[in-house]
């Protein structure tokens, strides 16, 4: 079990997915020894894809040192993938952090930096073509709830962030800690990273 | 399918549960025809149980007319159940709204108003004794993911809010709409309101 306090930086942008962010953070936030920060380019108020939003703590200029970079997805990624300042922020953080957690179409942003090249990763199945086109040298895994490769944890769409977060917690803090958080949130954790009925439902239909 | 635009008012208080709120709102917020408001007693910044928080739109005095009152849970309910101003806000809204959505220990707050008396309801299993002691005349259902009685939708703990929200959407907007939201969030919807393994795991152990 990790004894160090982890500072987790969540990257927010307009039209981020509300559950990508808060589902994942609900699991991580149940840990005793974490510091969760919300970061956006300007630090100004932004909204998720569901009208409501989360408070921002830092902007790209005053963001403190992070141990974990968390990149969620959401429809806003379609615009941010052309935002060189945001891509540069991700690119500059990745070599410095211990872990990179990526949910859903956040994978498109991380892939676009080139730093996922040669790594195994997964993403949202509905936006599969868009995400995978952001990094043609990434080894994209079609059928997966989440994938771990080195410091990178990447998950399938939206609700998969919760399963991946519990997987991350199990890897770093131990299985018992993850199971206890799942129990206390009455969450039916899909603890098998290869579980992915959505891959068949969505991608096989196309 | 309902054609009217629904204004959904989310009641926030210090130490609300992050997933109770944002999991439920992610499902409701996928509907095209809803207006989601965040309301707290003062309207000032508050935090969830996971360090981060949601922006507040209104306070109890300037809150507009609601169609749906949404009461989440969280450890903060233990304090709020002794807050007469908050209880009075809930009590005054219930007769006016079309639906009352209650997640997790939010059931303790609603029960305390007396307006759940004689109704069937469920809640979080870990905090079962505390919640049920707030309303001894409520017909508490031990084994349930969510329960519907008249205008009241009440759910089990934390993640159950997502299942209940999809159940509500199915009832009001049609099954196809709910299924589509579950698919697009890659969410494994437990669509049977009687599904509740946590009741056995937690309550039967005690």
XYZ file of C-alpha atoms in Angstrom:
412
model
C 0.000 0.000 0.000
C 1.244 3.461 -0.905
C 2.014 5.576 2.124
C 2.679 8.792 0.214
C -0.002 11.416 -0.104
C -0.967 11.660 -3.769
C -1.900 15.019 -5.280
C -4.390 14.343 -8.057
C -4.892 17.091 -10.635
C -8.140 16.939 -12.613
C -8.012 18.717 -15.967
C -11.298 20.482 -16.705
C -12.392 22.200 -19.924
C -15.773 23.462 -21.200
C -18.234 20.600 -21.824
C -16.301 17.971 -19.885
C -18.389 14.941 -19.003
C -19.913 15.319 -15.531
C -19.696 11.619 -14.626
C -16.242 11.077 -16.151
C -15.021 13.588 -13.593
C -17.164 13.068 -10.526
C -17.631 9.294 -10.725
C -13.884 8.795 -10.896
C -13.251 11.374 -8.162
C -15.869 9.820 -5.880
C -13.830 6.627 -5.808
C -10.436 8.360 -5.529
C -11.832 10.845 -3.010
C -12.761 8.033 -0.639
C -9.045 7.470 -0.046
C -7.734 9.075 3.101
C -4.391 10.124 1.756
C -5.132 12.142 -1.386
C -5.328 15.787 -2.303
C -7.728 16.462 -5.171
C -7.268 19.602 -7.277
C -9.421 20.959 -10.103
C -7.456 22.699 -12.840
C -8.468 24.525 -16.004
C -6.699 26.734 -18.500
C -7.936 30.047 -17.102
C -9.322 28.966 -13.733
C -12.626 30.655 -14.621
C -16.028 29.022 -14.165
C -16.871 26.400 -16.781
C -19.757 24.018 -17.242
C -19.892 20.299 -17.871
C -22.020 18.655 -20.566
C -24.917 18.591 -18.055
C -25.432 22.300 -17.353
C -23.798 22.156 -13.927
C -20.090 22.449 -13.154
C -17.351 21.960 -10.567
C -15.376 24.637 -8.781
C -11.888 25.207 -10.181
C -8.897 25.549 -7.832
C -6.012 26.359 -10.188
C -5.138 27.508 -13.692
C -2.296 26.247 -15.887
C 0.072 28.910 -14.571
C -0.387 28.467 -10.817
C -1.044 24.688 -10.768
C 1.138 23.043 -8.104
C 3.209 19.893 -8.609
C 1.063 16.831 -9.282
C 1.513 13.118 -8.613
C -1.438 12.073 -10.736
C -2.797 13.772 -13.860
C -6.454 12.934 -14.468
C -7.808 13.710 -17.959
C -11.556 13.170 -18.363
C -13.504 13.163 -21.624
C -16.675 14.778 -22.826
C -17.932 16.426 -25.978
C -15.632 19.392 -25.252
C -12.642 17.259 -26.262
C -13.564 17.817 -29.935
C -12.638 21.472 -29.508
C -9.764 21.055 -27.021
C -7.907 18.670 -29.302
C -7.146 21.797 -31.355
C -6.110 23.846 -28.318
C -2.281 23.915 -28.298
C -2.130 25.416 -24.792
C -4.153 22.571 -23.269
C -2.212 19.923 -25.206
C 1.051 21.488 -24.042
C -0.167 21.389 -20.432
C -0.862 17.652 -20.734
C 2.439 17.080 -22.532
C 4.410 18.936 -19.883
C 2.736 17.102 -16.983
C 3.010 13.526 -18.228
C 6.776 13.101 -17.761
C 6.571 14.586 -14.253
C 3.674 12.596 -12.742
C 3.605 9.071 -11.334
C 0.300 8.139 -12.953
C -1.910 9.414 -15.780
C -5.598 8.514 -15.438
C -7.604 8.973 -18.620
C -11.355 8.460 -18.975
C -13.415 8.146 -22.156
C -12.611 10.650 -24.934
C -9.934 12.210 -22.747
C -7.897 9.559 -24.551
C -8.137 11.649 -27.715
C -6.437 14.556 -25.974
C -3.649 12.447 -24.501
C -3.126 10.577 -27.797
C -2.819 13.875 -29.647
C 0.250 14.789 -27.570
C 2.065 11.772 -29.049
C 3.000 10.509 -25.600
C 0.658 7.499 -25.865
C 2.466 6.288 -29.010
C 3.444 2.638 -28.693
C 1.339 2.199 -25.554
C -1.757 0.040 -25.136
C -4.879 2.096 -24.408
C -8.667 2.039 -24.712
C -11.455 4.621 -24.915
C -15.144 5.296 -25.436
C -16.746 2.987 -27.999
C -19.295 5.458 -29.415
C -16.505 7.935 -30.249
C -14.018 5.194 -31.156
C -13.146 6.434 -34.669
C -12.608 9.995 -33.478
C -10.457 9.034 -30.489
C -8.301 6.514 -32.321
C -7.712 8.956 -35.195
C -5.960 11.255 -32.710
C -3.115 8.776 -32.306
C -2.507 6.300 -35.107
C 0.598 4.929 -33.382
C -1.225 4.057 -30.167
C -1.990 0.349 -29.709
C -5.750 0.786 -29.240
C -7.520 -2.082 -27.453
C -11.098 -2.401 -28.684
C -12.569 -4.711 -26.057
C -11.616 -3.397 -22.623
C -13.199 -1.640 -19.670
C -9.798 -0.241 -18.847
C -6.165 -0.776 -19.836
C -2.974 -0.247 -17.834
C 0.353 0.351 -19.569
C 3.154 1.710 -17.420
C 1.967 4.919 -15.770
C -1.079 5.170 -18.065
C -4.545 4.024 -16.995
C -7.097 4.540 -19.791
C -10.786 3.651 -19.565
C -13.781 3.106 -21.808
C -16.692 5.565 -21.842
C -18.067 7.680 -19.000
C -19.105 5.200 -16.267
C -15.991 3.079 -16.942
C -14.004 5.735 -15.085
C -15.423 4.395 -11.803
C -14.320 0.844 -12.576
C -10.861 2.031 -13.618
C -10.514 4.194 -10.513
C -11.249 1.174 -8.319
C -8.734 -0.833 -10.383
C -6.138 1.878 -9.816
C -6.927 1.942 -6.096
C -6.631 -1.850 -5.951
C -3.222 -1.735 -7.677
C -1.818 1.073 -5.526
C -3.583 0.677 -2.159
C -4.666 -2.960 -2.222
C -7.742 -4.946 -3.200
C -9.364 -4.628 0.214
C -9.385 -0.835 0.023
C -11.036 -0.913 -3.410
C -13.629 -3.482 -2.316
C -14.495 -1.416 0.726
C -15.061 1.737 -1.341
C -17.252 -0.224 -3.794
C -19.288 -1.607 -0.881
C -19.736 1.765 0.788
C -20.898 3.363 -2.457
C -23.125 0.313 -3.139
C -21.345 0.138 -6.462
C -21.370 -3.008 -8.578
C -17.694 -2.807 -9.516
C -16.816 -4.487 -12.800
C -13.433 -5.562 -11.539
C -12.401 -7.396 -14.699
C -10.675 -4.906 -17.016
C -11.588 -7.110 -20.012
C -15.344 -6.852 -19.302
C -16.788 -4.749 -22.109
C -20.232 -5.564 -23.501
C -20.346 -2.109 -25.093
C -17.569 -2.949 -27.524
C -19.760 -5.674 -29.056
C -22.971 -3.648 -28.842
C -21.520 -0.546 -30.450
C -18.460 -1.386 -32.534
C -19.649 -4.706 -33.958
C -22.823 -3.036 -35.218
C -20.940 -0.527 -37.319
C -43.228 10.807 -23.207
C -43.392 14.061 -21.271
C -43.319 17.110 -23.513
C -43.006 19.685 -20.731
C -39.653 21.101 -19.785
C -38.817 19.977 -16.255
C -36.937 22.262 -13.899
C -34.933 20.053 -11.544
C -33.710 21.628 -8.323
C -30.775 19.880 -6.629
C -30.486 20.549 -2.899
C -26.861 20.869 -1.845
C -25.415 21.156 1.653
C -21.888 20.838 3.077
C -20.505 17.289 2.732
C -23.100 16.106 0.223
C -22.046 12.938 -1.592
C -20.313 13.784 -4.869
C -21.670 10.772 -6.778
C -25.180 10.967 -5.323
C -25.406 14.359 -6.980
C -23.399 14.073 -10.171
C -24.180 10.460 -11.082
C -27.898 11.173 -10.877
C -27.530 14.487 -12.722
C -25.428 12.902 -15.494
C -28.391 10.698 -16.368
C -31.019 13.432 -15.980
C -28.800 15.950 -17.751
C -28.702 13.788 -20.866
C -32.372 14.650 -21.407
C -32.910 17.434 -23.887
C -35.802 19.070 -22.147
C -34.618 19.741 -18.596
C -33.296 22.697 -16.700
C -30.955 21.722 -13.861
C -30.471 24.088 -10.934
C -28.146 23.803 -7.952
C -29.566 25.219 -4.723
C -28.185 25.639 -1.232
C -29.266 27.487 1.885
C -26.965 30.481 1.435
C -25.837 30.014 -2.181
C -22.211 30.218 -0.999
C -19.497 27.788 -2.065
C -19.670 24.402 -0.348
C -17.734 21.188 -0.737
C -18.836 17.607 -1.205
C -17.496 14.660 0.803
C -14.645 14.389 -1.751
C -12.916 17.762 -1.382
C -14.348 19.152 -4.649
C -17.717 20.846 -5.116
C -20.353 22.016 -7.597
C -21.270 25.583 -8.439
C -24.447 26.824 -6.773
C -27.055 28.768 -8.776
C -29.618 29.755 -6.148
C -30.253 30.060 -2.446
C -33.456 29.218 -0.550
C -34.775 32.764 -0.941
C -34.299 33.277 -4.678
C -34.894 29.681 -5.826
C -37.355 29.659 -8.737
C -40.356 27.352 -9.068
C -39.351 23.698 -9.403
C -40.948 20.688 -11.079
C -38.586 18.187 -9.486
C -36.920 18.379 -6.072
C -33.748 16.276 -5.912
C -32.394 15.528 -2.423
C -29.039 13.728 -2.376
C -27.364 12.159 0.640
C -23.897 12.253 2.117
C -22.341 12.436 5.528
C -23.530 16.062 5.793
C -27.085 14.807 6.295
C -26.207 13.968 9.916
C -25.876 17.688 10.626
C -28.611 18.938 8.263
C -31.247 16.730 9.851
C -31.054 19.203 12.730
C -31.242 22.272 10.486
C -34.836 23.575 10.669
C -34.319 25.979 7.740
C -33.257 23.204 5.382
C -36.029 20.882 6.557
C -38.556 23.668 6.067
C -37.264 24.232 2.511
C -37.832 20.541 1.701
C -41.219 20.576 3.408
C -42.368 23.640 1.510
C -41.225 22.294 -1.882
C -42.704 18.792 -1.699
C -46.365 19.749 -2.084
C -45.529 22.017 -5.043
C -43.351 19.726 -7.182
C -44.365 16.913 -9.540
C -41.598 14.556 -8.405
C -39.251 14.184 -5.449
C -36.034 12.282 -6.217
C -34.141 11.137 -3.132
C -30.790 9.368 -3.127
C -29.092 7.512 -0.267
C -29.170 9.230 3.130
C -31.102 12.136 1.603
C -33.969 9.873 2.686
C -33.222 10.770 6.298
C -33.805 14.453 5.555
C -37.059 13.871 3.678
C -38.297 11.402 6.301
C -37.620 13.942 9.041
C -40.145 16.360 7.473
C -42.897 13.796 8.104
C -44.012 13.953 4.482
C -42.796 10.408 3.761
C -45.044 8.997 6.493
C -47.133 6.110 5.208
C -45.126 5.943 1.967
C -42.866 3.119 0.813
C -39.224 4.168 0.558
C -35.678 2.801 0.641
C -32.228 4.164 1.453
C -28.538 3.444 1.942
C -27.895 0.112 3.663
C -24.756 1.105 5.597
C -26.629 4.004 7.246
C -29.914 2.090 7.439
C -30.489 2.471 11.199
C -29.811 6.193 11.116
C -32.003 6.882 8.086
C -34.939 4.782 9.230
C -34.855 6.335 12.701
C -35.650 9.697 11.086
C -39.125 8.483 10.114
C -40.633 5.647 12.105
C -43.925 5.917 10.208
C -42.328 5.462 6.805
C -42.758 2.013 5.264
C -39.051 1.320 4.760
C -38.224 -1.329 2.143
C -34.997 -3.121 3.049
C -34.229 -4.928 -0.185
C -34.546 -2.454 -3.043
C -32.331 -0.533 -5.439
C -35.052 2.084 -5.670
C -38.706 2.473 -4.698
C -41.463 4.543 -6.311
C -44.490 5.685 -4.319
C -46.583 8.420 -5.868
C -44.371 11.390 -6.567
C -41.520 9.977 -4.451
C -38.556 8.136 -5.959
C -36.109 6.978 -3.270
C -32.906 5.051 -3.908
C -30.354 2.945 -2.070
C -26.818 4.232 -1.465
C -24.688 6.489 -3.658
C -24.390 4.703 -7.016
C -28.042 3.604 -6.843
C -28.982 7.167 -7.752
C -27.912 6.460 -11.346
C -30.128 3.379 -11.574
C -33.062 5.254 -10.074
C -32.551 8.222 -12.399
C -32.720 5.886 -15.399
C -35.842 4.285 -13.885
C -37.399 7.726 -13.517
C -36.459 8.610 -17.103
C -37.944 5.334 -18.303
C -41.213 6.032 -16.466
C -41.539 9.634 -17.646
C -39.830 9.679 -21.065
C -39.963 6.030 -22.119
C -37.739 2.963 -21.880
C -35.949 3.697 -25.140
C -34.717 7.069 -23.867
C -33.341 5.481 -20.690
C -31.674 2.636 -22.602
C -30.039 5.089 -24.960
C -28.584 7.156 -22.102
C -27.265 3.989 -20.428
C -25.642 2.916 -23.712
C -24.065 6.284 -24.359
C -22.611 6.430 -20.853
C -21.522 2.761 -21.180
C -23.420 2.232 -17.966
C -24.512 -1.227 -16.846
C -27.963 -0.126 -15.704
C -29.498 -2.294 -12.999
C -32.993 -1.817 -14.365
C -34.711 -4.051 -11.822
C -35.636 -1.906 -8.792
C -35.634 -5.043 -6.615
C -31.970 -5.825 -7.417
C -30.078 -5.195 -4.176
C -27.146 -7.441 -3.249
C -25.998 -4.820 -0.733
C -29.015 -5.383 1.483
C -27.889 -8.989 2.049
C -24.186 -8.133 2.265
C -24.634 -5.329 4.765
C -27.896 -5.704 6.680
C -27.914 -9.482 7.030
C -24.448 -9.367 8.555
C -25.518 -7.108 11.392
